Backbone as JSON, one array per atom type, in Angstrom:
{
  "sequence": "XXXXXXXXXXXXXXXXXXXXXXXXXXXXXXXXXXXXXXXXXXXXXXXXXXXXXXXXXXXXXXXXXXXXXXXXXXXXXXXXXXXXXXXXXXXXXXXXXXXXXXXXXXXXXXXXXXXXXXXXXXXXXXXXXXXXXXXXXXXXXXXXXXXXXXXXXXXXXXXXXXXXXXXXXXXXX",
  "N": [[76.06, 120.78, 106.59], [79.42, 120.8, 106.03], [81.66, 119.36, 103.75], [84.24, 117.28, 104.64], [87.36, 117.98, 104.83], [90.23, 116.57, 103.2], [93.83, 115.36, 102.89], [95.72, 113.01, 101.11], [98.26, 112.27, 103.08], [101.94, 113.13, 101.86], [103.83, 110.94, 101.99], [102.04, 108.81, 100.83], [100.52, 109.33, 98.9], [102.31, 109.2, 97.04], [102.83, 106.39, 96.99], [100.14, 105.71, 95.86], [100.45, 106.96, 93.19], [102.55, 105.47, 92.27], [101.16, 102.99, 92.27], [99.1, 103.73, 90.58], [100.55, 103.92, 88.26], [101.32, 101.76, 87.9], [98.91, 100.34, 87.03], [98.76, 100.57, 84.08], [97.05, 100.18, 82.23], [95.13, 98.46, 83.07], [92.42, 97.6, 85.62], [93.6, 97.12, 87.75], [96.63, 96.79, 89.35], [98.69, 93.78, 88.82], [99.74, 91.96, 91.17], [102.5, 90.72, 90.7], [103.31, 92.79, 89.44], [104.64, 94.78, 91.42], [107.19, 95.81, 93.24], [109.04, 96.02, 96.01], [111.0, 96.85, 96.25], [111.27, 99.03, 94.58], [110.36, 101.15, 95.63], [112.12, 102.26, 97.69], [111.53, 104.45, 99.9], [109.7, 104.1, 100.91], [109.14, 101.26, 101.85], [109.44, 100.86, 104.3], [106.77, 101.28, 105.54], [105.5, 99.52, 104.43], [103.14, 96.82, 103.83], [101.92, 93.86, 103.14], [99.2, 91.95, 102.21], [97.5, 89.26, 102.32], [94.05, 87.53, 101.24], [92.23, 85.89, 102.7], [89.89, 83.42, 102.7], [87.96, 84.56, 100.78], [87.63, 87.12, 102.02], [87.33, 86.53, 104.85], [89.07, 86.92, 106.33], [92.77, 88.06, 106.6], [95.97, 87.46, 105.63], [98.87, 88.51, 106.92], [101.7, 89.0, 104.47], [104.23, 90.64, 104.36], [105.6, 92.88, 106.51], [106.57, 96.26, 106.94], [108.93, 97.89, 108.48], [108.91, 99.95, 110.32], [105.96, 100.04, 110.81], [106.44, 97.39, 112.46], [107.96, 98.38, 114.42], [106.16, 100.54, 115.12], [103.82, 98.93, 116.42], [104.7, 96.96, 117.78], [104.69, 94.5, 117.29], [105.69, 91.48, 114.96], [104.13, 90.95, 112.56], [104.23, 89.25, 110.25], [103.28, 86.32, 108.21], [101.44, 85.84, 110.13], [98.1, 85.72, 110.61], [95.46, 88.33, 110.55], [93.02, 87.73, 112.79], [94.7, 86.3, 114.55], [96.2, 88.03, 115.7], [95.01, 90.43, 116.43], [92.87, 90.94, 119.29], [89.44, 89.56, 119.24], [86.52, 91.91, 118.35], [85.88, 96.12, 118.33], [88.22, 97.19, 117.46], [89.35, 94.96, 115.05], [87.52, 94.39, 114.07], [86.92, 96.92, 111.97], [89.37, 97.22, 110.88], [89.55, 94.58, 109.55], [87.03, 95.28, 108.23], [87.92, 97.54, 106.47], [89.89, 96.21, 104.46], [88.21, 94.15, 103.46], [86.29, 95.67, 102.45], [88.29, 97.15, 100.52], [88.45, 94.87, 98.88], [86.24, 93.85, 98.0], [85.11, 95.86, 96.38], [87.44, 96.45, 94.76], [89.12, 98.63, 94.77], [91.28, 101.49, 95.39], [91.65, 102.85, 99.25], [91.61, 104.93, 101.77], [92.32, 106.0, 104.72], [91.94, 106.98, 108.18], [92.6, 106.43, 111.32], [92.3, 106.75, 115.4], [95.58, 105.22, 117.83], [95.95, 102.66, 119.22], [98.52, 101.82, 121.49], [101.39, 100.44, 122.69], [104.19, 101.85, 122.32], [102.8, 104.02, 121.08], [100.59, 105.76, 122.5], [97.43, 106.85, 121.94], [97.47, 107.88, 119.65], [96.94, 109.26, 115.84], [96.78, 107.07, 113.05], [97.31, 106.72, 109.79], [96.32, 105.12, 107.05], [96.99, 103.69, 103.44], [95.15, 101.53, 101.35], [95.26, 99.42, 98.93], [94.48, 97.41, 96.26], [95.44, 94.41, 94.43], [95.86, 92.73, 91.24], [95.1, 89.65, 91.17], [94.28, 86.17, 90.0], [91.93, 86.14, 87.44], [89.62, 88.32, 87.59], [89.56, 88.79, 90.27], [90.47, 90.18, 93.46], [93.81, 89.62, 94.24], [95.63, 90.15, 95.93], [96.81, 92.54, 98.97], [98.16, 95.49, 99.48], [99.39, 97.88, 101.46], [100.44, 100.95, 103.27], [101.25, 102.49, 105.99], [101.07, 105.01, 108.3], [102.18, 106.69, 110.82], [101.13, 109.2, 113.51], [101.19, 112.22, 115.51], [101.85, 112.97, 119.31], [102.2, 111.89, 121.75], [103.86, 110.17, 124.23], [104.01, 110.02, 126.9], [101.63, 109.31, 127.99], [100.61, 105.92, 128.12], [99.01, 103.16, 126.69], [96.93, 100.13, 126.12], [98.58, 97.59, 124.41], [98.35, 97.45, 120.7], [97.34, 95.33, 119.57], [95.77, 94.17, 121.91], [93.79, 96.04, 122.23], [90.6, 97.87, 122.31], [90.1, 100.23, 122.18], [89.63, 102.6, 119.67], [89.33, 105.48, 117.39], [87.62, 106.0, 114.69], [88.27, 108.43, 111.88], [88.55, 110.1, 108.91], [87.32, 108.41, 106.01], [87.49, 107.0, 102.76], [86.79, 105.79, 99.67], [88.97, 105.61, 96.8], [90.12, 106.48, 93.36]],
  "CA": [[76.83, 120.71, 106.99], [80.25, 121.12, 104.94], [82.11, 118.05, 103.68], [85.29, 116.85, 105.78], [88.58, 118.11, 104.53], [91.22, 115.69, 103.8], [94.22, 115.19, 101.87], [96.55, 112.18, 101.01], [100.17, 112.07, 103.04], [102.8, 112.89, 100.65], [104.26, 109.64, 101.32], [101.23, 107.73, 100.73], [100.5, 109.92, 97.92], [103.95, 108.6, 96.46], [102.46, 105.14, 97.08], [99.27, 105.85, 95.12], [101.09, 107.26, 92.06], [103.29, 104.45, 92.11], [100.05, 101.86, 92.02], [98.19, 103.95, 89.35], [101.47, 103.86, 86.77], [101.24, 100.14, 87.59], [98.01, 100.04, 86.43], [99.1, 99.85, 82.77], [95.33, 100.13, 81.42], [94.47, 97.87, 83.67], [91.86, 98.23, 86.22], [93.98, 97.04, 88.93], [97.85, 96.3, 88.53], [98.87, 92.56, 89.22], [100.42, 91.84, 92.39], [103.47, 90.33, 90.4], [104.52, 93.74, 88.74], [104.57, 95.96, 92.76], [108.56, 95.6, 93.73], [109.2, 96.57, 97.45], [112.6, 97.68, 96.2], [111.2, 100.02, 93.87], [109.99, 101.82, 96.45], [112.68, 102.49, 98.71], [111.39, 105.57, 100.64], [107.72, 103.62, 101.48], [109.39, 100.33, 102.46], [109.26, 100.52, 105.49], [105.4, 101.55, 105.96], [104.61, 99.14, 103.51], [102.67, 96.12, 104.21], [101.23, 93.0, 101.96], [98.29, 91.34, 103.24], [96.96, 87.85, 101.6], [92.98, 87.34, 101.59], [91.8, 84.36, 103.27], [88.63, 82.51, 102.38], [86.7, 85.71, 100.3], [88.12, 88.22, 103.52], [86.72, 86.43, 106.28], [90.61, 86.57, 107.21], [93.61, 88.33, 105.76], [97.31, 87.14, 106.39], [100.25, 89.9, 106.76], [102.73, 88.76, 104.13], [104.99, 91.69, 104.27], [105.06, 93.85, 107.28], [107.55, 97.06, 106.9], [110.23, 97.79, 109.87], [108.33, 101.36, 110.63], [104.86, 99.22, 111.3], [106.79, 96.96, 113.47], [108.55, 99.53, 115.65], [105.45, 101.55, 115.7], [102.88, 98.42, 116.72], [105.7, 96.34, 119.07], [104.64, 93.1, 116.97], [106.11, 91.62, 113.83], [102.9, 90.26, 112.36], [104.46, 88.57, 109.16], [103.03, 85.2, 108.49], [100.37, 85.61, 110.81], [96.48, 85.93, 110.31], [94.51, 89.39, 111.49], [92.49, 87.14, 113.54], [95.23, 85.87, 115.26], [97.24, 88.86, 116.35], [94.17, 91.17, 117.03], [91.22, 90.33, 119.64], [87.76, 90.11, 118.97], [86.2, 93.34, 118.71], [85.93, 96.68, 117.52], [89.39, 97.68, 116.37], [89.66, 94.21, 114.55], [86.23, 94.03, 112.85], [87.1, 97.74, 111.56], [90.65, 96.71, 109.92], [88.64, 93.36, 108.68], [85.97, 96.07, 107.53], [88.78, 98.38, 105.6], [90.28, 95.34, 103.75], [86.89, 93.68, 102.42], [85.64, 97.07, 101.43], [89.13, 97.41, 98.8], [88.46, 93.42, 98.64], [84.99, 94.1, 97.13], [85.02, 97.57, 95.98], [88.36, 96.8, 93.98], [89.4, 100.19, 94.5], [91.97, 102.0, 96.99], [91.14, 103.41, 100.4], [92.19, 105.99, 102.58], [91.34, 105.89, 106.49], [92.59, 107.57, 109.39], [92.01, 106.42, 113.02], [93.56, 106.54, 116.44], [95.79, 104.21, 117.33], [96.48, 102.87, 120.97], [99.84, 100.88, 121.35], [102.36, 100.89, 123.99], [104.53, 103.25, 122.14], [102.14, 105.37, 120.51], [99.48, 106.06, 122.52], [97.03, 108.14, 121.89], [98.03, 108.96, 118.13], [96.52, 109.07, 114.94], [97.53, 106.72, 112.31], [96.74, 107.06, 108.22], [96.67, 104.19, 105.88], [96.39, 103.78, 101.97], [94.92, 100.22, 101.46], [95.52, 99.62, 97.63], [94.22, 95.98, 96.11], [96.23, 94.31, 93.59], [94.86, 91.9, 90.75], [95.25, 87.65, 91.29], [93.65, 85.36, 89.07], [91.06, 86.85, 86.55], [89.25, 89.69, 88.04], [89.79, 88.96, 91.57], [91.94, 90.7, 94.09], [94.99, 88.75, 95.16], [96.73, 90.82, 97.42], [96.5, 93.77, 99.38], [99.63, 96.41, 99.5], [99.31, 99.18, 102.34], [100.97, 101.72, 103.86], [100.37, 102.84, 107.09], [101.95, 106.11, 108.84], [101.63, 107.41, 112.46], [101.32, 110.59, 113.77], [100.71, 112.56, 117.07], [102.68, 112.52, 119.83], [101.35, 111.42, 123.71], [104.53, 108.81, 124.42], [103.74, 109.96, 128.3], [100.74, 108.32, 128.4], [100.94, 104.55, 127.83], [97.94, 102.76, 126.37], [97.19, 99.09, 125.79], [99.69, 97.63, 122.82], [97.32, 97.4, 119.74], [96.47, 93.87, 119.66], [94.98, 94.17, 122.85], [93.26, 97.6, 122.57], [88.77, 97.9, 121.91], [89.34, 101.6, 121.73], [89.86, 103.58, 118.24], [88.35, 106.38, 116.76], [87.64, 106.19, 113.14], [88.4, 109.41, 111.07], [88.07, 110.34, 107.35], [87.31, 106.7, 105.01], [87.26, 107.61, 101.64], [87.46, 104.97, 98.59], [89.61, 106.4, 96.05], [89.58, 106.17, 92.25]],
  "C": [[78.33, 120.48, 105.8], [81.29, 119.5, 105.35], [83.29, 118.25, 104.52], [86.62, 117.25, 104.76], [89.78, 117.28, 104.71], [91.99, 115.67, 102.76], [95.4, 114.23, 102.32], [97.72, 112.54, 101.64], [100.94, 112.13, 102.28], [103.54, 111.42, 100.41], [103.29, 108.65, 100.56], [100.96, 108.39, 99.3], [101.46, 109.41, 96.57], [103.07, 107.7, 96.04], [101.38, 104.9, 96.19], [99.1, 105.86, 93.4], [101.67, 106.0, 91.21], [101.93, 103.51, 91.51], [99.51, 102.24, 90.91], [99.03, 103.4, 88.09], [101.73, 102.38, 87.08], [100.59, 99.38, 87.01], [98.05, 99.43, 84.86], [97.8, 99.85, 81.94], [94.38, 99.3, 81.71], [93.26, 98.68, 84.78], [92.8, 97.91, 87.68], [95.45, 96.34, 88.62], [98.35, 94.99, 89.41], [100.09, 92.66, 89.93], [101.84, 91.56, 91.78], [104.51, 91.74, 89.56], [104.9, 94.72, 90.31], [106.14, 94.86, 93.01], [108.76, 96.47, 95.09], [110.29, 97.79, 96.7], [112.54, 98.6, 95.01], [110.77, 101.41, 94.51], [110.71, 101.83, 98.09], [112.3, 103.1, 100.2], [109.85, 105.1, 101.3], [108.44, 102.17, 102.13], [108.88, 99.63, 103.83], [107.76, 100.38, 106.45], [104.68, 100.81, 105.38], [104.07, 97.57, 104.57], [101.56, 95.04, 103.1], [100.38, 92.03, 102.77], [97.44, 90.17, 102.03], [95.58, 87.74, 101.97], [92.5, 86.03, 101.67], [90.17, 83.9, 103.24], [87.6, 83.9, 102.24], [87.01, 86.83, 101.87], [87.81, 87.81, 104.35], [88.42, 86.76, 107.21], [91.54, 87.37, 106.44], [95.45, 87.84, 106.99], [98.59, 88.04, 105.85], [101.04, 88.78, 105.81], [104.12, 89.17, 104.22], [105.01, 92.44, 105.39], [106.66, 94.68, 107.51], [108.03, 97.01, 108.77], [109.38, 99.02, 110.99], [106.91, 101.07, 111.55], [105.27, 98.22, 112.41], [107.27, 97.55, 114.7], [107.15, 99.98, 115.95], [103.97, 100.16, 116.95], [103.24, 97.61, 118.03], [105.63, 94.78, 118.78], [105.06, 93.26, 115.46], [104.65, 90.84, 113.21], [103.05, 89.48, 111.48], [104.31, 86.94, 109.59], [101.74, 85.34, 108.85], [98.94, 86.37, 110.42], [96.09, 87.35, 111.17], [93.86, 88.48, 112.7], [93.27, 86.56, 114.86], [96.36, 86.54, 116.48], [96.35, 90.18, 117.17], [92.57, 90.42, 117.95], [90.21, 90.49, 119.07], [87.31, 91.5, 119.68], [86.01, 94.49, 117.66], [86.7, 97.11, 116.57], [89.72, 96.44, 115.36], [88.55, 94.0, 113.75], [86.48, 95.56, 112.05], [88.54, 97.42, 110.42], [90.31, 95.68, 109.15], [87.74, 94.27, 107.42], [86.21, 96.69, 105.93], [89.04, 97.29, 104.48], [89.41, 94.66, 102.83], [86.49, 94.68, 102.01], [86.48, 97.08, 100.16], [88.9, 96.24, 98.1], [87.37, 93.35, 97.02], [84.98, 94.81, 95.89], [85.97, 97.21, 94.55], [89.08, 98.16, 93.59], [90.62, 100.42, 95.83], [91.07, 102.51, 97.56], [91.92, 104.16, 101.07], [91.48, 105.92, 103.69], [92.23, 106.78, 107.33], [91.96, 107.22, 110.49], [92.77, 106.66, 114.05], [94.15, 105.08, 116.41], [96.83, 104.16, 118.93], [97.37, 101.91, 120.89], [101.07, 101.7, 122.3], [103.12, 101.71, 123.55], [104.02, 104.23, 121.47], [100.84, 105.4, 120.93], [98.52, 107.05, 122.25], [97.25, 109.02, 120.32], [97.04, 107.95, 117.38], [97.44, 108.27, 114.09], [96.38, 106.67, 110.85], [97.07, 105.8, 107.57], [95.91, 104.0, 104.54], [96.1, 101.92, 101.9], [94.57, 99.75, 99.58], [95.56, 97.73, 97.44], [95.05, 95.78, 94.9], [95.58, 92.48, 93.06], [95.46, 90.81, 90.8], [94.77, 87.3, 90.28], [92.3, 85.9, 88.55], [90.77, 87.78, 87.24], [89.29, 89.64, 89.45], [91.07, 89.37, 92.14], [92.66, 89.69, 94.56], [95.47, 89.15, 95.95], [96.19, 91.8, 97.98], [97.62, 94.52, 99.47], [98.67, 97.48, 100.35], [99.92, 99.31, 102.72], [100.49, 102.32, 105.06], [101.58, 103.95, 108.04], [101.08, 106.83, 110.09], [102.12, 108.52, 112.64], [100.66, 111.11, 115.28], [101.83, 112.27, 118.39], [101.89, 112.92, 121.46], [102.27, 110.05, 124.14], [104.5, 108.91, 126.2], [102.89, 109.1, 129.0], [100.31, 106.97, 127.63], [99.77, 103.97, 127.71], [98.06, 100.95, 125.95], [97.89, 98.45, 124.01], [98.01, 96.75, 121.66], [96.85, 96.41, 119.46], [95.9, 93.63, 120.75], [93.86, 95.19, 123.11], [91.65, 96.97, 121.78], [89.16, 99.33, 121.71], [90.03, 101.88, 120.71], [88.68, 104.21, 118.53], [88.46, 106.54, 115.44], [87.7, 107.95, 112.66], [88.12, 109.51, 109.79], [88.09, 108.53, 106.94], [86.86, 107.07, 103.67], [88.04, 106.24, 100.33], [87.98, 106.27, 97.09], [89.36, 105.7, 94.36], [89.22, 104.71, 91.98]]
}
C-alpha cells in the first residue's frame, strides 16, 4: 500500500515556519515569544488553547474570526467540554491536543467538519506546542482552515455533531 500523500496548505506552512523560527535553539518556542500581531495574514484562523488538568480539557484563550464564523460560535474563554457534546468528535479533538501536549511536537490533521454554515466540508489544522514552565507545554497554538463546498445541505452545528471522518494525521518535526 502506498503512503498517503499530503502537503501542508500554504497558510499552515507559514505558521509552521513562524513557530520554527521562534524556537531559537529550544525544543519549543516560549509562549511569550508568540505575537498574533506578527501574523496578520493568519490571525483570523488562529486559536490559543490552555491545557487544563494535564490535558483532561483545554480552554480556548483566543479564537480567530474565521474560525468563529465557520463554526458559528465564539468559544473564547470556554472549555472544549463545555462547547462540544460528549462523543467521537470531542474525543478526536481532545486526542489531537493531548498528542501535541505529550509528544511536544506539532501535529497536522485533516477531518470532515459538520457545521450549520459548512456542511460536509473538510478542515485542515496545524496544532503547535508552546513552552510553559520548565519543559511542560504551557499553551497550544493552532490554526484551522476550511475547504469544500456544500452549503445547500445543512448539517448539525459542530457543537452538536457526532459525525466526522478523520483524514491525514501526522506529527511534524
